[in-house]
Short mmCIF file of N, CA, C and O in Angstrom, two decimals:
data_model
loop_
_atom_site.label_atom_id
_atom_site.label_comp_id
_atom_site.label_asym_id
_atom_site.label_seq_id
_atom_site.Cartn_x
_atom_site.Cartn_y
_atom_site.Cartn_z
N MET A 707 15.47 -22.40 22.87
CA MET A 707 14.71 -22.97 21.79
C MET A 707 14.95 -22.15 20.52
O MET A 707 14.76 -20.95 20.50
N ASN A 708 15.38 -22.78 19.46
CA ASN A 708 15.72 -22.10 18.21
C ASN A 708 14.56 -22.27 17.22
O ASN A 708 14.23 -23.37 16.84
N THR A 709 13.96 -21.17 16.83
CA THR A 709 12.86 -21.22 15.86
C THR A 709 13.22 -20.38 14.65
O THR A 709 14.14 -19.57 14.69
N ASN A 710 12.48 -20.58 13.57
CA ASN A 710 12.71 -19.81 12.35
C ASN A 710 12.17 -18.40 12.45
O ASN A 710 12.55 -17.53 11.71
N LEU A 711 11.24 -18.17 13.34
CA LEU A 711 10.64 -16.85 13.49
C LEU A 711 10.82 -16.39 14.93
O LEU A 711 10.62 -17.14 15.86
N GLU A 712 11.20 -15.17 15.08
CA GLU A 712 11.33 -14.59 16.40
C GLU A 712 10.02 -13.89 16.73
O GLU A 712 9.58 -13.00 16.02
N ILE A 713 9.38 -14.30 17.81
CA ILE A 713 8.11 -13.72 18.18
C ILE A 713 8.35 -12.64 19.22
O ILE A 713 8.98 -12.86 20.24
N LEU A 714 7.87 -11.45 18.93
CA LEU A 714 8.06 -10.32 19.82
C LEU A 714 6.91 -10.24 20.82
O LEU A 714 5.87 -10.85 20.64
N SER A 715 7.11 -9.44 21.84
CA SER A 715 6.09 -9.31 22.87
C SER A 715 4.81 -8.69 22.31
O SER A 715 3.74 -8.89 22.83
N SER A 716 4.91 -7.93 21.23
CA SER A 716 3.73 -7.31 20.63
C SER A 716 3.06 -8.24 19.61
O SER A 716 2.23 -7.81 18.84
N HIS A 717 3.46 -9.51 19.58
CA HIS A 717 2.90 -10.53 18.70
C HIS A 717 3.19 -10.25 17.23
O HIS A 717 2.45 -10.69 16.36
N GLN A 718 4.26 -9.53 16.95
CA GLN A 718 4.69 -9.34 15.58
C GLN A 718 5.80 -10.34 15.31
O GLN A 718 6.54 -10.73 16.20
N MET A 719 5.92 -10.77 14.07
CA MET A 719 6.94 -11.73 13.71
C MET A 719 7.95 -11.08 12.78
O MET A 719 7.59 -10.29 11.92
N LEU A 720 9.19 -11.46 12.96
CA LEU A 720 10.25 -10.99 12.09
C LEU A 720 10.65 -12.09 11.13
O LEU A 720 10.74 -13.25 11.52
N ALA A 721 10.89 -11.75 9.89
CA ALA A 721 11.42 -12.71 8.94
C ALA A 721 12.93 -12.79 9.14
O ALA A 721 13.61 -11.78 9.06
N PRO A 722 13.48 -13.96 9.41
CA PRO A 722 14.89 -14.05 9.73
C PRO A 722 15.82 -13.99 8.54
O PRO A 722 17.00 -13.77 8.69
N LYS A 723 15.32 -14.21 7.33
CA LYS A 723 16.18 -14.29 6.16
C LYS A 723 15.86 -13.17 5.17
O LYS A 723 14.71 -12.83 4.97
N PRO A 724 16.89 -12.61 4.53
CA PRO A 724 16.66 -11.53 3.57
C PRO A 724 15.85 -11.97 2.35
O PRO A 724 15.28 -11.15 1.67
N GLY A 725 15.78 -13.26 2.05
CA GLY A 725 15.06 -13.73 0.90
C GLY A 725 13.56 -13.73 1.05
O GLY A 725 12.83 -13.96 0.10
N HIS A 726 13.07 -13.49 2.26
CA HIS A 726 11.63 -13.50 2.48
C HIS A 726 10.97 -12.31 1.81
O HIS A 726 11.56 -11.25 1.69
N ILE A 727 9.72 -12.49 1.42
CA ILE A 727 8.98 -11.45 0.73
C ILE A 727 8.86 -10.22 1.62
O ILE A 727 8.52 -10.32 2.80
N GLY A 728 9.16 -9.07 1.07
CA GLY A 728 9.01 -7.83 1.80
C GLY A 728 10.19 -7.49 2.69
O GLY A 728 10.19 -6.46 3.34
N PHE A 729 11.21 -8.32 2.72
CA PHE A 729 12.34 -8.04 3.60
C PHE A 729 13.07 -6.81 3.11
O PHE A 729 13.39 -6.67 1.95
N GLY A 730 13.31 -5.88 4.00
CA GLY A 730 14.08 -4.70 3.67
C GLY A 730 13.27 -3.56 3.10
O GLY A 730 13.80 -2.50 2.83
N ASN A 731 11.98 -3.75 2.90
CA ASN A 731 11.16 -2.65 2.38
C ASN A 731 10.66 -1.80 3.53
O ASN A 731 11.44 -1.25 4.28
N THR A 732 9.39 -1.69 3.71
CA THR A 732 8.81 -0.86 4.74
C THR A 732 9.15 -1.44 6.10
O THR A 732 8.90 -2.59 6.38
N LYS A 733 9.75 -0.63 6.96
CA LYS A 733 10.20 -1.13 8.24
C LYS A 733 9.69 -0.26 9.37
O LYS A 733 9.52 0.93 9.23
N THR A 734 9.47 -0.90 10.49
CA THR A 734 9.13 -0.19 11.70
C THR A 734 10.11 -0.61 12.77
O THR A 734 10.71 -1.68 12.70
N THR A 735 10.28 0.20 13.77
CA THR A 735 11.18 -0.13 14.86
C THR A 735 10.37 -0.62 16.03
O THR A 735 9.40 0.00 16.44
N THR A 736 10.76 -1.76 16.58
CA THR A 736 10.05 -2.33 17.72
C THR A 736 10.70 -1.86 19.01
O THR A 736 11.71 -1.17 19.00
N GLU A 737 10.12 -2.27 20.13
CA GLU A 737 10.65 -1.88 21.43
C GLU A 737 12.06 -2.39 21.65
O GLU A 737 12.83 -1.81 22.39
N THR A 738 12.43 -3.48 21.00
CA THR A 738 13.76 -4.05 21.18
C THR A 738 14.79 -3.35 20.29
O THR A 738 15.96 -3.68 20.34
N GLY A 739 14.36 -2.41 19.48
CA GLY A 739 15.27 -1.67 18.61
C GLY A 739 15.45 -2.31 17.26
O GLY A 739 16.12 -1.78 16.39
N LYS A 740 14.86 -3.47 17.03
CA LYS A 740 14.95 -4.14 15.75
C LYS A 740 13.88 -3.60 14.82
O LYS A 740 12.84 -3.14 15.27
N SER A 741 14.13 -3.68 13.53
CA SER A 741 13.13 -3.20 12.57
C SER A 741 12.52 -4.39 11.86
O SER A 741 13.16 -5.41 11.67
N ASN A 742 11.26 -4.25 11.46
CA ASN A 742 10.59 -5.32 10.74
C ASN A 742 9.56 -4.75 9.78
O ASN A 742 9.11 -3.63 9.91
N SER A 743 9.20 -5.56 8.80
CA SER A 743 8.18 -5.19 7.83
C SER A 743 6.85 -5.69 8.34
O SER A 743 6.74 -6.80 8.83
N THR A 744 5.83 -4.85 8.21
CA THR A 744 4.51 -5.27 8.66
C THR A 744 3.50 -5.08 7.54
O THR A 744 3.67 -4.24 6.66
N PHE A 745 2.48 -5.88 7.60
CA PHE A 745 1.40 -5.81 6.62
C PHE A 745 0.71 -4.45 6.69
O PHE A 745 0.33 -3.87 5.66
N GLU A 746 0.59 -3.93 7.90
CA GLU A 746 -0.02 -2.62 8.09
C GLU A 746 0.74 -1.54 7.32
O GLU A 746 0.14 -0.69 6.66
N ASN A 747 2.07 -1.59 7.37
CA ASN A 747 2.87 -0.59 6.66
C ASN A 747 2.73 -0.72 5.15
O ASN A 747 2.72 0.28 4.43
N TYR A 748 2.63 -1.96 4.65
CA TYR A 748 2.41 -2.15 3.23
C TYR A 748 1.08 -1.53 2.80
O TYR A 748 0.99 -0.88 1.77
N LEU A 749 0.05 -1.75 3.59
CA LEU A 749 -1.26 -1.17 3.26
C LEU A 749 -1.22 0.35 3.32
O LEU A 749 -1.78 1.02 2.44
N LEU A 750 -0.59 0.90 4.34
CA LEU A 750 -0.50 2.36 4.46
C LEU A 750 0.28 2.96 3.29
O LEU A 750 -0.10 4.01 2.76
N ASP A 751 1.37 2.31 2.88
CA ASP A 751 2.14 2.80 1.74
C ASP A 751 1.30 2.75 0.46
O ASP A 751 1.36 3.67 -0.36
N ALA A 752 0.52 1.69 0.29
CA ALA A 752 -0.33 1.58 -0.90
C ALA A 752 -1.40 2.66 -0.91
O ALA A 752 -1.67 3.28 -1.95
N ILE A 753 -2.00 2.91 0.25
CA ILE A 753 -3.02 3.95 0.34
C ILE A 753 -2.41 5.32 0.07
O ILE A 753 -3.00 6.15 -0.63
N ASN A 754 -1.23 5.57 0.60
CA ASN A 754 -0.54 6.84 0.34
C ASN A 754 -0.21 7.01 -1.13
O ASN A 754 -0.32 8.11 -1.69
N TYR A 755 0.19 5.92 -1.79
CA TYR A 755 0.49 5.97 -3.21
C TYR A 755 -0.76 6.35 -4.02
O TYR A 755 -0.70 7.21 -4.90
N VAL A 756 -1.88 5.70 -3.71
CA VAL A 756 -3.14 6.01 -4.40
C VAL A 756 -3.53 7.46 -4.14
O VAL A 756 -3.95 8.18 -5.07
N ASN A 757 -3.38 7.91 -2.92
CA ASN A 757 -3.71 9.30 -2.58
C ASN A 757 -2.82 10.28 -3.34
O ASN A 757 -3.31 11.31 -3.83
N GLU A 758 -1.54 9.98 -3.46
CA GLU A 758 -0.64 10.86 -4.21
C GLU A 758 -1.05 10.95 -5.68
O GLU A 758 -1.01 12.03 -6.28
N LYS A 759 -1.44 9.82 -6.26
CA LYS A 759 -1.89 9.83 -7.66
C LYS A 759 -3.17 10.65 -7.81
O LYS A 759 -3.32 11.41 -8.78
N GLN A 760 -4.09 10.52 -6.86
CA GLN A 760 -5.33 11.30 -6.91
C GLN A 760 -5.03 12.79 -6.77
O GLN A 760 -5.60 13.62 -7.49
N GLN A 761 -4.13 13.15 -5.86
CA GLN A 761 -3.77 14.55 -5.65
C GLN A 761 -3.08 15.12 -6.89
O GLN A 761 -3.35 16.26 -7.29
N ALA A 762 -2.19 14.34 -7.50
CA ALA A 762 -1.50 14.81 -8.70
C ALA A 762 -2.49 15.05 -9.83
O ALA A 762 -2.38 16.05 -10.57
N SER A 763 -3.47 14.17 -9.96
CA SER A 763 -4.50 14.33 -10.99
C SER A 763 -5.32 15.60 -10.73
O SER A 763 -5.59 16.37 -11.65
N THR A 764 -5.69 15.81 -9.48
CA THR A 764 -6.47 17.00 -9.13
C THR A 764 -5.66 18.27 -9.38
O THR A 764 -6.18 19.24 -9.94
N ASP A 765 -4.40 18.27 -8.98
CA ASP A 765 -3.55 19.45 -9.15
C ASP A 765 -3.37 19.82 -10.63
O ASP A 765 -3.50 20.99 -11.00
N ILE A 766 -3.07 18.82 -11.45
CA ILE A 766 -2.84 19.13 -12.86
C ILE A 766 -4.14 19.53 -13.56
O ILE A 766 -4.14 20.37 -14.46
N THR A 767 -5.27 18.99 -13.12
CA THR A 767 -6.57 19.39 -13.68
C THR A 767 -6.89 20.83 -13.31
O THR A 767 -7.38 21.61 -14.14
N GLN A 768 -6.61 21.20 -12.08
CA GLN A 768 -6.83 22.59 -11.65
C GLN A 768 -5.93 23.55 -12.42
O GLN A 768 -6.36 24.63 -12.82
N ARG A 769 -4.68 23.14 -12.65
CA ARG A 769 -3.78 23.99 -13.44
C ARG A 769 -4.29 24.14 -14.86
O ARG A 769 -4.16 25.20 -15.47
N LEU A 770 -4.90 23.10 -15.41
CA LEU A 770 -5.46 23.17 -16.75
C LEU A 770 -6.61 24.17 -16.81
O LEU A 770 -6.73 24.93 -17.77
N VAL A 771 -7.42 24.20 -15.78
CA VAL A 771 -8.56 25.13 -15.75
C VAL A 771 -8.07 26.56 -15.56
O VAL A 771 -8.55 27.49 -16.22
N ILE A 772 -7.10 26.77 -14.67
CA ILE A 772 -6.62 28.11 -14.36
C ILE A 772 -5.77 28.69 -15.48
O ILE A 772 -5.97 29.84 -15.88
N ASP A 773 -4.83 27.90 -15.99
CA ASP A 773 -3.93 28.38 -17.03
C ASP A 773 -3.73 27.28 -18.08
O ASP A 773 -2.78 26.49 -17.99
N PRO A 774 -4.62 27.20 -19.05
CA PRO A 774 -4.58 26.10 -20.03
C PRO A 774 -3.29 26.02 -20.84
O PRO A 774 -2.91 24.95 -21.28
N GLU A 775 -2.61 27.14 -21.01
CA GLU A 775 -1.39 27.15 -21.82
C GLU A 775 -0.19 26.52 -21.09
O GLU A 775 0.77 26.11 -21.73
N SER A 776 -0.26 26.40 -19.77
CA SER A 776 0.88 25.89 -19.01
C SER A 776 0.89 24.37 -18.88
O SER A 776 1.87 23.80 -18.42
N VAL A 777 -0.20 23.74 -19.30
CA VAL A 777 -0.31 22.29 -19.13
C VAL A 777 -0.66 21.63 -20.45
O VAL A 777 -1.51 22.12 -21.20
N ASP A 778 0.00 20.51 -20.71
CA ASP A 778 -0.31 19.73 -21.90
C ASP A 778 -1.51 18.83 -21.60
O ASP A 778 -1.57 18.20 -20.54
N VAL A 779 -2.45 18.77 -22.51
CA VAL A 779 -3.66 17.97 -22.31
C VAL A 779 -3.32 16.49 -22.15
O VAL A 779 -3.96 15.77 -21.38
N HIS A 780 -2.28 16.04 -22.82
CA HIS A 780 -1.87 14.65 -22.69
C HIS A 780 -1.39 14.33 -21.27
O HIS A 780 -1.62 13.22 -20.78
N ASP A 781 -0.72 15.28 -20.64
CA ASP A 781 -0.29 15.09 -19.26
C ASP A 781 -1.48 14.96 -18.31
O ASP A 781 -1.46 14.16 -17.38
N VAL A 782 -2.51 15.75 -18.58
CA VAL A 782 -3.72 15.67 -17.76
C VAL A 782 -4.39 14.30 -17.95
O VAL A 782 -4.78 13.65 -16.97
N THR A 783 -4.49 13.86 -19.18
CA THR A 783 -5.11 12.57 -19.47
C THR A 783 -4.31 11.44 -18.82
O THR A 783 -4.89 10.51 -18.24
N THR A 784 -3.00 11.50 -18.92
CA THR A 784 -2.14 10.48 -18.31
C THR A 784 -2.29 10.47 -16.79
O THR A 784 -2.41 9.40 -16.18
N ALA A 785 -2.29 11.63 -16.18
CA ALA A 785 -2.44 11.71 -14.72
C ALA A 785 -3.79 11.17 -14.27
O ALA A 785 -3.88 10.44 -13.26
N MET A 786 -4.84 11.48 -15.03
CA MET A 786 -6.16 10.99 -14.67
C MET A 786 -6.25 9.47 -14.85
O MET A 786 -6.86 8.77 -14.04
N ALA A 787 -5.61 8.95 -15.90
CA ALA A 787 -5.62 7.50 -16.12
C ALA A 787 -4.84 6.78 -15.02
O ALA A 787 -5.26 5.72 -14.55
N GLU A 788 -3.70 7.34 -14.61
CA GLU A 788 -2.92 6.73 -13.53
C GLU A 788 -3.71 6.73 -12.22
O GLU A 788 -3.70 5.73 -11.49
N ALA A 789 -4.39 7.82 -11.94
CA ALA A 789 -5.18 7.91 -10.71
C ALA A 789 -6.34 6.91 -10.75
O ALA A 789 -6.61 6.22 -9.76
N ASN A 790 -6.99 6.81 -11.90
CA ASN A 790 -8.10 5.87 -12.04
C ASN A 790 -7.62 4.43 -11.90
O ASN A 790 -8.26 3.62 -11.22
N LEU A 791 -6.51 4.10 -12.52
CA LEU A 791 -5.98 2.74 -12.47
C LEU A 791 -5.54 2.38 -11.05
O LEU A 791 -5.85 1.28 -10.56
N SER A 792 -4.86 3.28 -10.38
CA SER A 792 -4.41 2.99 -9.01
C SER A 792 -5.60 2.82 -8.07
O SER A 792 -5.59 1.94 -7.20
N LEU A 793 -6.64 3.61 -8.25
CA LEU A 793 -7.83 3.47 -7.43
C LEU A 793 -8.55 2.16 -7.72
O LEU A 793 -9.01 1.47 -6.80
N SER A 794 -8.64 1.77 -8.98
CA SER A 794 -9.28 0.51 -9.35
C SER A 794 -8.52 -0.69 -8.76
O SER A 794 -9.14 -1.63 -8.24
N ILE A 795 -7.21 -0.65 -8.83
CA ILE A 795 -6.41 -1.73 -8.25
C ILE A 795 -6.60 -1.79 -6.74
O ILE A 795 -6.76 -2.87 -6.17
N ALA A 796 -6.61 -0.64 -6.10
CA ALA A 796 -6.82 -0.60 -4.65
C ALA A 796 -8.18 -1.17 -4.27
O ALA A 796 -8.30 -1.93 -3.31
N GLN A 797 -9.21 -0.83 -5.05
CA GLN A 797 -10.55 -1.36 -4.78
C GLN A 797 -10.58 -2.88 -4.94
O GLN A 797 -11.18 -3.59 -4.12
N ASN A 798 -9.92 -3.39 -5.97
CA ASN A 798 -9.88 -4.84 -6.19
C ASN A 798 -9.14 -5.55 -5.06
O ASN A 798 -9.56 -6.62 -4.61
N VAL A 799 -8.03 -4.98 -4.63
CA VAL A 799 -7.27 -5.58 -3.54
C VAL A 799 -8.10 -5.59 -2.26
O VAL A 799 -8.15 -6.60 -1.54
N ILE A 800 -8.77 -4.51 -1.97
CA ILE A 800 -9.61 -4.44 -0.77
C ILE A 800 -10.74 -5.47 -0.85
O ILE A 800 -11.02 -6.17 0.13
N ASP A 801 -11.36 -5.60 -2.01
CA ASP A 801 -12.43 -6.59 -2.18
C ASP A 801 -11.90 -8.01 -1.97
O ASP A 801 -12.53 -8.82 -1.29
N ARG A 802 -10.75 -8.31 -2.53
CA ARG A 802 -10.18 -9.65 -2.38
C ARG A 802 -9.74 -9.92 -0.95
O ARG A 802 -9.90 -11.04 -0.45
N LEU A 803 -9.20 -8.92 -0.29
CA LEU A 803 -8.83 -9.10 1.12
C LEU A 803 -10.06 -9.33 1.98
O LEU A 803 -10.05 -10.17 2.88
N THR A 804 -11.12 -8.60 1.68
CA THR A 804 -12.37 -8.79 2.43
C THR A 804 -12.92 -10.19 2.22
O THR A 804 -13.34 -10.86 3.17
N LYS A 805 -12.93 -10.66 0.97
CA LYS A 805 -13.42 -12.00 0.68
C LYS A 805 -12.55 -13.06 1.36
O LYS A 805 -13.06 -14.04 1.92
N ALA A 806 -11.24 -12.87 1.31
CA ALA A 806 -10.33 -13.83 1.94
C ALA A 806 -10.54 -13.86 3.45
O ALA A 806 -10.56 -14.93 4.06
N TRP A 807 -10.69 -12.69 4.05
CA TRP A 807 -10.92 -12.63 5.49
C TRP A 807 -12.24 -13.32 5.86
O TRP A 807 -12.31 -14.06 6.84
N THR A 808 -13.26 -13.11 5.04
CA THR A 808 -14.55 -13.76 5.29
C THR A 808 -14.42 -15.27 5.19
O THR A 808 -14.94 -16.01 6.02
N GLU A 809 -13.69 -15.76 4.19
CA GLU A 809 -13.48 -17.20 4.04
C GLU A 809 -12.70 -17.77 5.21
O GLU A 809 -13.00 -18.86 5.69
N ILE A 810 -11.69 -17.05 5.66
CA ILE A 810 -10.88 -17.53 6.79
C ILE A 810 -11.71 -17.60 8.06
O ILE A 810 -11.63 -18.58 8.80
N THR A 811 -12.50 -16.58 8.31
CA THR A 811 -13.27 -16.54 9.55
C THR A 811 -14.46 -17.50 9.55
O THR A 811 -14.92 -17.92 10.61
N THR A 812 -14.97 -17.86 8.35
CA THR A 812 -16.10 -18.77 8.31
C THR A 812 -15.69 -20.22 8.10
O THR A 812 -16.54 -21.10 8.08
N THR A 813 -14.41 -20.46 7.92
CA THR A 813 -13.93 -21.84 7.75
C THR A 813 -14.12 -22.61 9.04
O THR A 813 -13.80 -22.14 10.12
N ARG A 814 -14.63 -23.81 8.92
CA ARG A 814 -14.89 -24.61 10.14
C ARG A 814 -13.79 -25.55 10.41
O ARG A 814 -13.14 -26.16 9.79
#
């Protein structure tokens, strides 16, 4: 039986064509040795990105307190703005995913 999606024993689906969204980005290796992109990996990468921005903001702020001459104030402001923006986007995405999941599960 020839289908457009190959269903694995772990109930994960592989996109068969390179044109599909997310193809070739974050990949995991399955038991069959094939790699695939998963929603879980996209979320983990996004969380790691937000965490890196928060850590960079904290690090540069600490350097500003310890040695003010070694850090430009504009760099601190930029790092803090990037961290704030990435966190705000992450919060909005989480809220929308939660609302979508609620709508899906309550649909009759």
